[in-house]
């Protein structure tokens, strides 16, 4: 008889922290309990109540709100009898129409395409799990869903809408449109759907045939099993015995189909390359103008810093601070933080390991929030079109700044946090 879905989660025999490779015997989780790695503080698992049903209901609600949130006008600006309004789709099309194809494409992907794919994917998976179906299409779809959650940025876009409203409220009368309220609903349901689901449970429910029973639970796992005895899938965190992988000649995870490697391949080199790219792009992104305001025919170009100074001079300290954090501090923190982590691997620095692991998780988490300024510019370009009075258009730095955000996000994705702890293990062994 199938067990009810919200039973206390049975722990696997042995598990491994995906961030620091520590072997653990996880406890059975009860409601409101969270399992955390004792070495690197990574949250291993959180108890979720009815994750399949909640995921299904929330993804369906999100999809119902998707079209009105993207097609209906977000807001209307009125200056001297001239009204302009824009929806998210119109804002993206405006970028394409004004020669900012690359920025327009990234905005369209992160606010239109990926959120739709994310919600549709979750709906199909939860629908399949509710009907107890185990299709071969489910694992690759769930893998894509997990990757999309980083790139779907409706929540960041909503904050961009709020910044735009505050920015324009001094110059124009702002009226909120129906699209704005639908966007709030879409963001709330998308975030709630992502937090409601339990990836561990989903993976085990959609597993075709239970995994080759890997490692039997030893009384003291750290003492009896060596790191080379097992292989952890990067994507679905399935633990496989190394003997089984060698004997079967498998190079793909039997559960999710991802390529099996003990560590992400060329992780350090790829992260360095992307980090250097980000540093190089930071220079034009900050020195060149990011926005051009044409006021009564007089063009005025401003850099990222000019925009921030404008807010502070204007007395809008809160909004100035938000833009300063998102556009200056976050990219700087990501670049410096990743450089420290890479250098500590190179020089095998053994101190502050847990702090560096936590810092890396912050870098991963905040990466997407740097897109805020790009979203604000996209909205302003589409909305502030008052003919001869004033027009706003994107300037070259917007392209370079989008490049900085993308390269730092890819740099964080290429990095394998277990290398931090490997470097220490290698330093401990005599050479
Ligand atoms: Zn850990
Ligand atoms: Zn896998």
GROMACS .gro file of C-alpha atoms and ligand atoms in nm:
model
  433
    1UNK     CA    1   0.000   0.000   0.000
    2UNK     CA    2   0.149   0.338  -0.094
    3UNK     CA    3   0.243   0.552   0.201
    4UNK     CA    4   0.088   0.895   0.240
    5UNK     CA    5   0.304   1.157   0.079
    6UNK     CA    6   0.376   1.355   0.395
    7UNK     CA    7   0.519   1.070   0.597
    8UNK     CA    8   0.835   1.148   0.795
    9UNK     CA    9   1.112   1.120   0.539
   10UNK     CA   10   1.312   0.800   0.562
   11UNK     CA   11   1.682   0.873   0.544
   12UNK     CA   12   1.904   0.690   0.297
   13UNK     CA   13   2.162   0.459   0.455
   14UNK     CA   14   2.449   0.700   0.399
   15UNK     CA   15   2.458   1.039   0.243
   16UNK     CA   16   2.727   1.284   0.143
   17UNK     CA   17   2.723   1.661   0.178
   18UNK     CA   18   2.724   1.791  -0.183
   19UNK     CA   19   2.929   2.094  -0.078
   20UNK     CA   20   3.208   1.946   0.135
   21UNK     CA   21   3.191   1.572   0.065
   22UNK     CA   22   3.146   1.475   0.430
   23UNK     CA   23   2.993   1.131   0.481
   24UNK     CA   24   2.685   1.149   0.700
   25UNK     CA   25   2.407   0.938   0.840
   26UNK     CA   26   2.111   1.172   0.807
   27UNK     CA   27   1.838   1.174   1.072
   28UNK     CA   28   1.472   1.106   0.997
   29UNK     CA   29   1.312   1.446   0.945
   30UNK     CA   30   1.001   1.544   1.134
   31UNK     CA   31   0.780   1.847   1.057
   32UNK     CA   32   0.969   2.180   1.072
   33UNK     CA   33   1.305   2.001   1.095
   34UNK     CA   34   1.606   2.084   0.880
   35UNK     CA   35   1.916   1.870   0.826
   36UNK     CA   36   2.235   2.078   0.812
   37UNK     CA   37   2.590   1.963   0.739
   38UNK     CA   38   2.796   1.989   1.061
   39UNK     CA   39   3.113   2.077   0.867
   40UNK     CA   40   3.013   2.339   0.607
   41UNK     CA   41   2.662   2.441   0.732
   42UNK     CA   42   2.500   2.351   0.399
   43UNK     CA   43   2.129   2.279   0.434
   44UNK     CA   44   2.098   1.916   0.328
   45UNK     CA   45   1.724   1.877   0.346
   46UNK     CA   46   1.416   2.043   0.492
   47UNK     CA   47   1.092   1.870   0.586
   48UNK     CA   48   0.818   1.964   0.337
   49UNK     CA   49   0.449   1.901   0.388
   50UNK     CA   50   0.258   1.776   0.079
   51UNK     CA   51   0.526   1.890  -0.168
   52UNK     CA   52   0.369   1.728  -0.477
   53UNK     CA   53   0.018   1.867  -0.429
   54UNK     CA   54   0.148   2.211  -0.331
   55UNK     CA   55   0.384   2.219  -0.631
   56UNK     CA   56   0.096   2.122  -0.861
   57UNK     CA   57  -0.149   2.382  -0.724
   58UNK     CA   58   0.106   2.665  -0.717
   59UNK     CA   59   0.253   2.598  -1.063
   60UNK     CA   60  -0.100   2.587  -1.210
   61UNK     CA   61  -0.190   2.918  -1.040
   62UNK     CA   62   0.137   3.070  -1.165
   63UNK     CA   63   0.062   2.961  -1.523
   64UNK     CA   64  -0.287   3.116  -1.504
   65UNK     CA   65  -0.128   3.447  -1.401
   66UNK     CA   66   0.157   3.424  -1.656
   67UNK     CA   67  -0.018   3.571  -1.960
   68UNK     CA   68  -0.194   3.866  -1.788
   69UNK     CA   69   0.127   3.948  -1.594
   70UNK     CA   70   0.328   3.968  -1.915
   71UNK     CA   71   0.075   4.109  -2.161
   72UNK     CA   72  -0.125   4.362  -1.957
   73UNK     CA   73   0.023   4.709  -1.892
   74UNK     CA   74   0.236   4.728  -1.577
   75UNK     CA   75   0.189   5.101  -1.533
   76UNK     CA   76   0.108   5.426  -1.709
   77UNK     CA   77   0.324   5.740  -1.697
   78UNK     CA   78   0.158   6.074  -1.764
   79UNK     CA   79   0.346   6.399  -1.834
   80UNK     CA   80   0.166   6.712  -1.960
   81UNK     CA   81  -0.119   6.512  -2.107
   82UNK     CA   82   0.106   6.255  -2.277
   83UNK     CA   83   0.041   5.899  -2.154
   84UNK     CA   84   0.276   5.606  -2.204
   85UNK     CA   85   0.223   5.252  -2.083
   86UNK     CA   86   0.408   4.926  -2.122
   87UNK     CA   87   0.381   4.555  -2.050
   88UNK     CA   88   0.678   4.322  -2.000
   89UNK     CA   89   0.644   4.191  -2.357
   90UNK     CA   90   0.633   4.547  -2.497
   91UNK     CA   91   0.941   4.644  -2.289
   92UNK     CA   92   1.138   4.349  -2.437
   93UNK     CA   93   1.023   4.427  -2.792
   94UNK     CA   94   1.123   4.792  -2.745
   95UNK     CA   95   1.482   4.683  -2.666
   96UNK     CA   96   1.491   4.476  -2.987
   97UNK     CA   97   1.349   4.768  -3.185
   98UNK     CA   98   1.610   5.015  -3.057
   99UNK     CA   99   1.921   4.812  -3.144
  100UNK     CA  100   1.977   4.653  -2.799
  101UNK     CA  101   1.913   4.299  -2.927
  102UNK     CA  102   2.148   4.120  -2.686
  103UNK     CA  103   2.012   4.295  -2.374
  104UNK     CA  104   1.656   4.249  -2.507
  105UNK     CA  105   1.721   3.879  -2.562
  106UNK     CA  106   1.857   3.827  -2.208
  107UNK     CA  107   1.564   4.020  -2.056
  108UNK     CA  108   1.315   3.820  -2.267
  109UNK     CA  109   1.478   3.488  -2.168
  110UNK     CA  110   1.496   3.565  -1.795
  111UNK     CA  111   1.151   3.725  -1.758
  112UNK     CA  112   0.942   3.551  -2.027
  113UNK     CA  113   1.088   3.223  -2.152
  114UNK     CA  114   1.253   3.071  -1.843
  115UNK     CA  115   0.970   3.149  -1.596
  116UNK     CA  116   0.719   2.990  -1.838
  117UNK     CA  117   0.942   2.683  -1.885
  118UNK     CA  118   0.994   2.662  -1.507
  119UNK     CA  119   0.623   2.664  -1.421
  120UNK     CA  120   0.524   2.433  -1.711
  121UNK     CA  121   0.800   2.188  -1.618
  122UNK     CA  122   0.693   2.182  -1.254
  123UNK     CA  123   0.327   2.136  -1.352
  124UNK     CA  124   0.409   1.836  -1.575
  125UNK     CA  125   0.633   1.674  -1.313
  126UNK     CA  126   0.390   1.718  -1.023
  127UNK     CA  127   0.104   1.600  -1.247
  128UNK     CA  128   0.308   1.290  -1.336
  129UNK     CA  129   0.394   1.222  -0.970
  130UNK     CA  130   0.030   1.268  -0.860
  131UNK     CA  131  -0.076   1.007  -1.114
  132UNK     CA  132   0.210   0.780  -1.000
  133UNK     CA  133   0.359   0.783  -1.350
  134UNK     CA  134   0.731   0.730  -1.403
  135UNK     CA  135   0.801   0.845  -1.757
  136UNK     CA  136   1.152   0.853  -1.904
  137UNK     CA  137   1.086   1.223  -1.978
  138UNK     CA  138   1.059   1.314  -1.610
  139UNK     CA  139   1.423   1.305  -1.489
  140UNK     CA  140   1.562   1.524  -1.774
  141UNK     CA  141   1.269   1.764  -1.728
  142UNK     CA  142   1.328   1.788  -1.353
  143UNK     CA  143   1.699   1.846  -1.414
  144UNK     CA  144   1.614   2.134  -1.649
  145UNK     CA  145   1.369   2.269  -1.393
  146UNK     CA  146   1.642   2.277  -1.127
  147UNK     CA  147   1.874   2.474  -1.357
  148UNK     CA  148   1.600   2.710  -1.473
  149UNK     CA  149   1.520   2.819  -1.118
  150UNK     CA  150   1.842   3.021  -1.117
  151UNK     CA  151   1.772   3.189  -1.451
  152UNK     CA  152   1.401   3.268  -1.415
  153UNK     CA  153   1.408   3.621  -1.271
  154UNK     CA  154   1.049   3.747  -1.237
  155UNK     CA  155   1.120   3.828  -0.870
  156UNK     CA  156   1.417   4.050  -0.962
  157UNK     CA  157   1.207   4.208  -1.238
  158UNK     CA  158   0.932   4.294  -0.988
  159UNK     CA  159   1.185   4.480  -0.771
  160UNK     CA  160   1.296   4.654  -1.094
  161UNK     CA  161   0.934   4.764  -1.149
  162UNK     CA  162   0.920   4.910  -0.796
  163UNK     CA  163   1.250   5.098  -0.849
  164UNK     CA  164   1.116   5.235  -1.181
  165UNK     CA  165   0.797   5.356  -1.013
  166UNK     CA  166   0.994   5.540  -0.741
  167UNK     CA  167   1.240   5.679  -0.996
  168UNK     CA  168   0.967   5.817  -1.222
  169UNK     CA  169   0.727   5.936  -0.953
  170UNK     CA  170   0.914   6.271  -0.935
  171UNK     CA  171   0.881   6.341  -1.306
  172UNK     CA  172   0.551   6.183  -1.409
  173UNK     CA  173   0.216   6.078  -1.265
  174UNK     CA  174   0.239   5.699  -1.226
  175UNK     CA  175  -0.074   5.482  -1.241
  176UNK     CA  176  -0.039   5.112  -1.170
  177UNK     CA  177  -0.187   4.881  -1.433
  178UNK     CA  178  -0.345   4.534  -1.402
  179UNK     CA  179  -0.020   4.373  -1.521
  180UNK     CA  180   0.155   4.497  -1.205
  181UNK     CA  181  -0.084   4.316  -0.971
  182UNK     CA  182  -0.076   3.999  -1.184
  183UNK     CA  183   0.307   4.017  -1.174
  184UNK     CA  184   0.300   4.027  -0.791
  185UNK     CA  185   0.074   3.718  -0.796
  186UNK     CA  186   0.305   3.544  -1.045
  187UNK     CA  187   0.616   3.614  -0.834
  188UNK     CA  188   0.448   3.501  -0.510
  189UNK     CA  189   0.322   3.174  -0.663
  190UNK     CA  190   0.654   3.100  -0.842
  191UNK     CA  191   0.860   3.154  -0.526
  192UNK     CA  192   0.609   2.957  -0.316
  193UNK     CA  193   0.611   2.669  -0.568
  194UNK     CA  194   0.991   2.654  -0.563
  195UNK     CA  195   1.005   2.647  -0.183
  196UNK     CA  196   0.717   2.398  -0.150
  197UNK     CA  197   0.878   2.113  -0.344
  198UNK     CA  198   1.120   1.856  -0.202
  199UNK     CA  199   1.383   1.767  -0.467
  200UNK     CA  200   1.505   1.461  -0.272
  201UNK     CA  201   1.155   1.316  -0.251
  202UNK     CA  202   1.081   1.403  -0.617
  203UNK     CA  203   1.398   1.226  -0.734
  204UNK     CA  204   1.321   0.914  -0.535
  205UNK     CA  205   0.958   0.909  -0.654
  206UNK     CA  206   1.054   0.932  -1.021
  207UNK     CA  207   1.336   0.676  -1.001
  208UNK     CA  208   1.262   0.396  -1.251
  209UNK     CA  209   1.413   0.109  -1.056
  210UNK     CA  210   1.564   0.175  -0.715
  211UNK     CA  211   1.928   0.254  -0.735
  212UNK     CA  212   2.195  -0.007  -0.700
  213UNK     CA  213   2.203  -0.024  -0.326
  214UNK     CA  214   2.519   0.168  -0.268
  215UNK     CA  215   2.687   0.171   0.063
  216UNK     CA  216   2.566  -0.013   0.365
  217UNK     CA  217   2.547   0.200   0.678
  218UNK     CA  218   2.866   0.164   0.875
  219UNK     CA  219   2.866   0.251   1.245
  220UNK     CA  220   3.113   0.534   1.190
  221UNK     CA  221   3.091   0.634   0.824
  222UNK     CA  222   3.392   0.863   0.817
  223UNK     CA  223   3.616   0.587   0.944
  224UNK     CA  224   3.499   0.303   0.726
  225UNK     CA  225   3.427   0.452   0.386
  226UNK     CA  226   3.685   0.648   0.192
  227UNK     CA  227   3.595   0.929  -0.050
  228UNK     CA  228   3.717   0.722  -0.344
  229UNK     CA  229   3.460   0.451  -0.259
  230UNK     CA  230   3.168   0.650  -0.397
  231UNK     CA  231   3.066   0.898  -0.662
  232UNK     CA  232   2.806   1.169  -0.607
  233UNK     CA  233   2.597   1.284  -0.906
  234UNK     CA  234   2.634   1.664  -0.933
  235UNK     CA  235   2.279   1.709  -1.047
  236UNK     CA  236   2.047   1.483  -0.846
  237UNK     CA  237   2.289   1.411  -0.558
  238UNK     CA  238   2.256   1.036  -0.598
  239UNK     CA  239   2.535   0.849  -0.426
  240UNK     CA  240   2.679   0.561  -0.626
  241UNK     CA  241   2.942   0.309  -0.522
  242UNK     CA  242   3.257   0.361  -0.727
  243UNK     CA  243   3.284  -0.017  -0.778
  244UNK     CA  244   2.941  -0.026  -0.933
  245UNK     CA  245   3.024   0.264  -1.167
  246UNK     CA  246   3.353   0.101  -1.272
  247UNK     CA  247   3.201  -0.247  -1.318
  248UNK     CA  248   2.902  -0.125  -1.518
  249UNK     CA  249   3.117   0.107  -1.731
  250UNK     CA  250   2.856   0.378  -1.674
  251UNK     CA  251   2.947   0.738  -1.745
  252UNK     CA  252   2.597   0.872  -1.674
  253UNK     CA  253   2.391   0.884  -1.357
  254UNK     CA  254   2.132   0.601  -1.366
  255UNK     CA  255   1.875   0.830  -1.203
  256UNK     CA  256   1.900   1.167  -1.384
  257UNK     CA  257   2.126   1.093  -1.684
  258UNK     CA  258   2.387   1.357  -1.595
  259UNK     CA  259   2.753   1.278  -1.676
  260UNK     CA  260   2.931   1.125  -1.376
  261UNK     CA  261   3.255   1.283  -1.256
  262UNK     CA  262   3.407   1.288  -0.912
  263UNK     CA  263   3.438   1.670  -0.946
  264UNK     CA  264   3.311   1.919  -1.204
  265UNK     CA  265   3.554   1.898  -1.494
  266UNK     CA  266   3.812   2.176  -1.534
  267UNK     CA  267   3.622   2.360  -1.263
  268UNK     CA  268   3.906   2.585  -1.144
  269UNK     CA  269   4.027   2.679  -1.495
  270UNK     CA  270   3.677   2.752  -1.623
  271UNK     CA  271   3.593   2.960  -1.315
  272UNK     CA  272   3.917   3.161  -1.353
  273UNK     CA  273   3.846   3.220  -1.725
  274UNK     CA  274   3.493   3.344  -1.655
  275UNK     CA  275   3.612   3.557  -1.365
  276UNK     CA  276   3.878   3.727  -1.578
  277UNK     CA  277   3.610   3.788  -1.845
  278UNK     CA  278   3.389   3.950  -1.579
  279UNK     CA  279   3.675   4.174  -1.459
  280UNK     CA  280   3.751   4.286  -1.817
  281UNK     CA  281   3.384   4.363  -1.883
  282UNK     CA  282   3.352   4.556  -1.556
  283UNK     CA  283   3.574   4.834  -1.694
  284UNK     CA  284   3.353   4.942  -1.989
  285UNK     CA  285   3.040   4.858  -1.786
  286UNK     CA  286   3.132   5.125  -1.530
  287UNK     CA  287   3.315   5.382  -1.744
  288UNK     CA  288   3.077   5.400  -2.042
  289UNK     CA  289   2.729   5.553  -2.016
  290UNK     CA  290   2.453   5.300  -1.939
  291UNK     CA  291   2.156   5.528  -2.012
  292UNK     CA  292   2.085   5.829  -2.234
  293UNK     CA  293   1.815   6.079  -2.135
  294UNK     CA  294   1.708   6.320  -2.406
  295UNK     CA  295   1.546   6.617  -2.231
  296UNK     CA  296   1.396   6.883  -2.464
  297UNK     CA  297   1.636   6.767  -2.736
  298UNK     CA  298   1.946   6.793  -2.511
  299UNK     CA  299   2.106   6.449  -2.468
  300UNK     CA  300   2.246   6.359  -2.125
  301UNK     CA  301   2.438   6.034  -2.088
  302UNK     CA  302   2.493   5.881  -1.745
  303UNK     CA  303   2.705   5.595  -1.610
  304UNK     CA  304   2.595   5.348  -1.337
  305UNK     CA  305   2.761   5.569  -1.073
  306UNK     CA  306   2.597   5.889  -1.209
  307UNK     CA  307   2.257   5.721  -1.164
  308UNK     CA  308   2.335   5.630  -0.804
  309UNK     CA  309   2.467   5.981  -0.723
  310UNK     CA  310   2.150   6.127  -0.877
  311UNK     CA  311   1.934   5.933  -0.628
  312UNK     CA  312   2.145   6.039  -0.331
  313UNK     CA  313   2.142   6.408  -0.435
  314UNK     CA  314   1.768   6.380  -0.485
  315UNK     CA  315   1.723   6.254  -0.129
  316UNK     CA  316   1.608   5.904  -0.240
  317UNK     CA  317   1.865   5.730  -0.022
  318UNK     CA  318   1.683   5.397  -0.001
  319UNK     CA  319   1.651   5.349  -0.375
  320UNK     CA  320   2.005   5.480  -0.433
  321UNK     CA  321   2.132   5.223  -0.186
  322UNK     CA  322   1.938   4.940  -0.356
  323UNK     CA  323   2.090   5.026  -0.697
  324UNK     CA  324   2.437   5.072  -0.540
  325UNK     CA  325   2.417   4.728  -0.374
  326UNK     CA  326   2.279   4.551  -0.683
  327UNK     CA  327   2.500   4.717  -0.947
  328UNK     CA  328   2.827   4.786  -0.763
  329UNK     CA  329   2.860   4.589  -0.439
  330UNK     CA  330   2.711   4.256  -0.560
  331UNK     CA  331   2.932   4.225  -0.875
  332UNK     CA  332   3.236   4.335  -0.670
  333UNK     CA  333   3.157   4.086  -0.392
  334UNK     CA  334   3.114   3.805  -0.648
  335UNK     CA  335   3.444   3.880  -0.825
  336UNK     CA  336   3.653   3.930  -0.507
  337UNK     CA  337   3.486   3.637  -0.326
  338UNK     CA  338   3.541   3.391  -0.612
  339UNK     CA  339   3.902   3.511  -0.650
  340UNK     CA  340   3.967   3.448  -0.277
  341UNK     CA  341   3.814   3.098  -0.305
  342UNK     CA  342   4.020   3.012  -0.616
  343UNK     CA  343   4.341   3.146  -0.462
  344UNK     CA  344   4.282   2.952  -0.141
  345UNK     CA  345   4.254   2.633  -0.350
  346UNK     CA  346   4.572   2.719  -0.537
  347UNK     CA  347   4.773   2.796  -0.222
  348UNK     CA  348   4.590   2.534  -0.008
  349UNK     CA  349   4.493   2.784   0.258
  350UNK     CA  350   4.330   2.585   0.535
  351UNK     CA  351   4.179   2.858   0.748
  352UNK     CA  352   3.822   2.993   0.734
  353UNK     CA  353   3.705   2.701   0.517
  354UNK     CA  354   3.350   2.700   0.649
  355UNK     CA  355   3.327   3.079   0.605
  356UNK     CA  356   3.450   3.049   0.247
  357UNK     CA  357   3.192   2.774   0.180
  358UNK     CA  358   2.916   2.999   0.320
  359UNK     CA  359   3.048   3.293   0.116
  360UNK     CA  360   3.030   3.082  -0.201
  361UNK     CA  361   2.666   2.999  -0.128
  362UNK     CA  362   2.592   3.373  -0.092
  363UNK     CA  363   2.770   3.438  -0.423
  364UNK     CA  364   2.548   3.176  -0.589
  365UNK     CA  365   2.236   3.316  -0.427
  366UNK     CA  366   2.282   3.687  -0.501
  367UNK     CA  367   2.420   3.644  -0.855
  368UNK     CA  368   2.090   3.704  -1.031
  369UNK     CA  369   2.004   4.022  -0.834
  370UNK     CA  370   2.264   4.222  -1.031
  371UNK     CA  371   2.022   4.215  -1.326
  372UNK     CA  372   1.812   4.473  -1.138
  373UNK     CA  373   1.961   4.780  -1.309
  374UNK     CA  374   1.922   4.621  -1.654
  375UNK     CA  375   1.553   4.557  -1.584
  376UNK     CA  376   1.504   4.917  -1.464
  377UNK     CA  377   1.669   5.050  -1.783
  378UNK     CA  378   1.455   4.818  -2.000
  379UNK     CA  379   1.137   4.950  -1.833
  380UNK     CA  380   1.247   5.316  -1.850
  381UNK     CA  381   1.339   5.287  -2.219
  382UNK     CA  382   0.994   5.151  -2.297
  383UNK     CA  383   0.795   5.382  -2.068
  384UNK     CA  384   0.975   5.718  -2.081
  385UNK     CA  385   0.889   5.803  -2.440
  386UNK     CA  386   0.733   6.150  -2.421
  387UNK     CA  387   0.816   6.268  -2.773
  388UNK     CA  388   1.004   6.602  -2.779
  389UNK     CA  389   0.974   6.637  -2.397
  390UNK     CA  390   1.193   6.352  -2.290
  391UNK     CA  391   1.304   6.007  -2.407
  392UNK     CA  392   1.526   5.749  -2.237
  393UNK     CA  393   1.735   5.495  -2.424
  394UNK     CA  394   1.991   5.230  -2.329
  395UNK     CA  395   2.359   5.315  -2.388
  396UNK     CA  396   2.655   5.078  -2.458
  397UNK     CA  397   2.740   4.997  -2.094
  398UNK     CA  398   2.410   4.807  -2.057
  399UNK     CA  399   2.552   4.544  -2.293
  400UNK     CA  400   2.880   4.516  -2.097
  401UNK     CA  401   2.702   4.514  -1.761
  402UNK     CA  402   2.475   4.227  -1.877
  403UNK     CA  403   2.798   4.049  -1.974
  404UNK     CA  404   2.939   4.101  -1.620
  405UNK     CA  405   2.625   3.953  -1.462
  406UNK     CA  406   2.622   3.652  -1.697
  407UNK     CA  407   2.994   3.575  -1.666
  408UNK     CA  408   2.991   3.591  -1.284
  409UNK     CA  409   2.680   3.369  -1.274
  410UNK     CA  410   2.845   3.115  -1.507
  411UNK     CA  411   3.165   3.138  -1.300
  412UNK     CA  412   2.974   3.042  -0.983
  413UNK     CA  413   2.802   2.758  -1.172
  414UNK     CA  414   3.135   2.621  -1.301
  415UNK     CA  415   3.288   2.609  -0.956
  416UNK     CA  416   3.275   2.287  -0.755
  417UNK     CA  417   3.272   2.381  -0.382
  418UNK     CA  418   3.413   2.040  -0.284
  419UNK     CA  419   3.749   2.150  -0.429
  420UNK     CA  420   3.789   2.383  -0.128
  421UNK     CA  421   3.788   2.084   0.106
  422UNK     CA  422   3.986   1.861  -0.135
  423UNK     CA  423   4.273   2.111  -0.128
  424UNK     CA  424   4.292   2.072   0.250
  425UNK     CA  425   4.274   1.693   0.235
  426UNK     CA  426   4.561   1.698  -0.017
  427UNK     CA  427   4.764   1.931   0.205
  428UNK     CA  428   4.716   1.691   0.496
  429UNK     CA  429   4.858   1.395   0.305
  430UNK     CA  430   5.240   1.383   0.279
  431UNK     CA  431   5.368   1.446  -0.073
  432LIG    ZN1  432   2.913   1.997   0.416
  433LIG    ZN1  433   2.199   1.213  -1.109
   0.00000   0.00000   0.00000
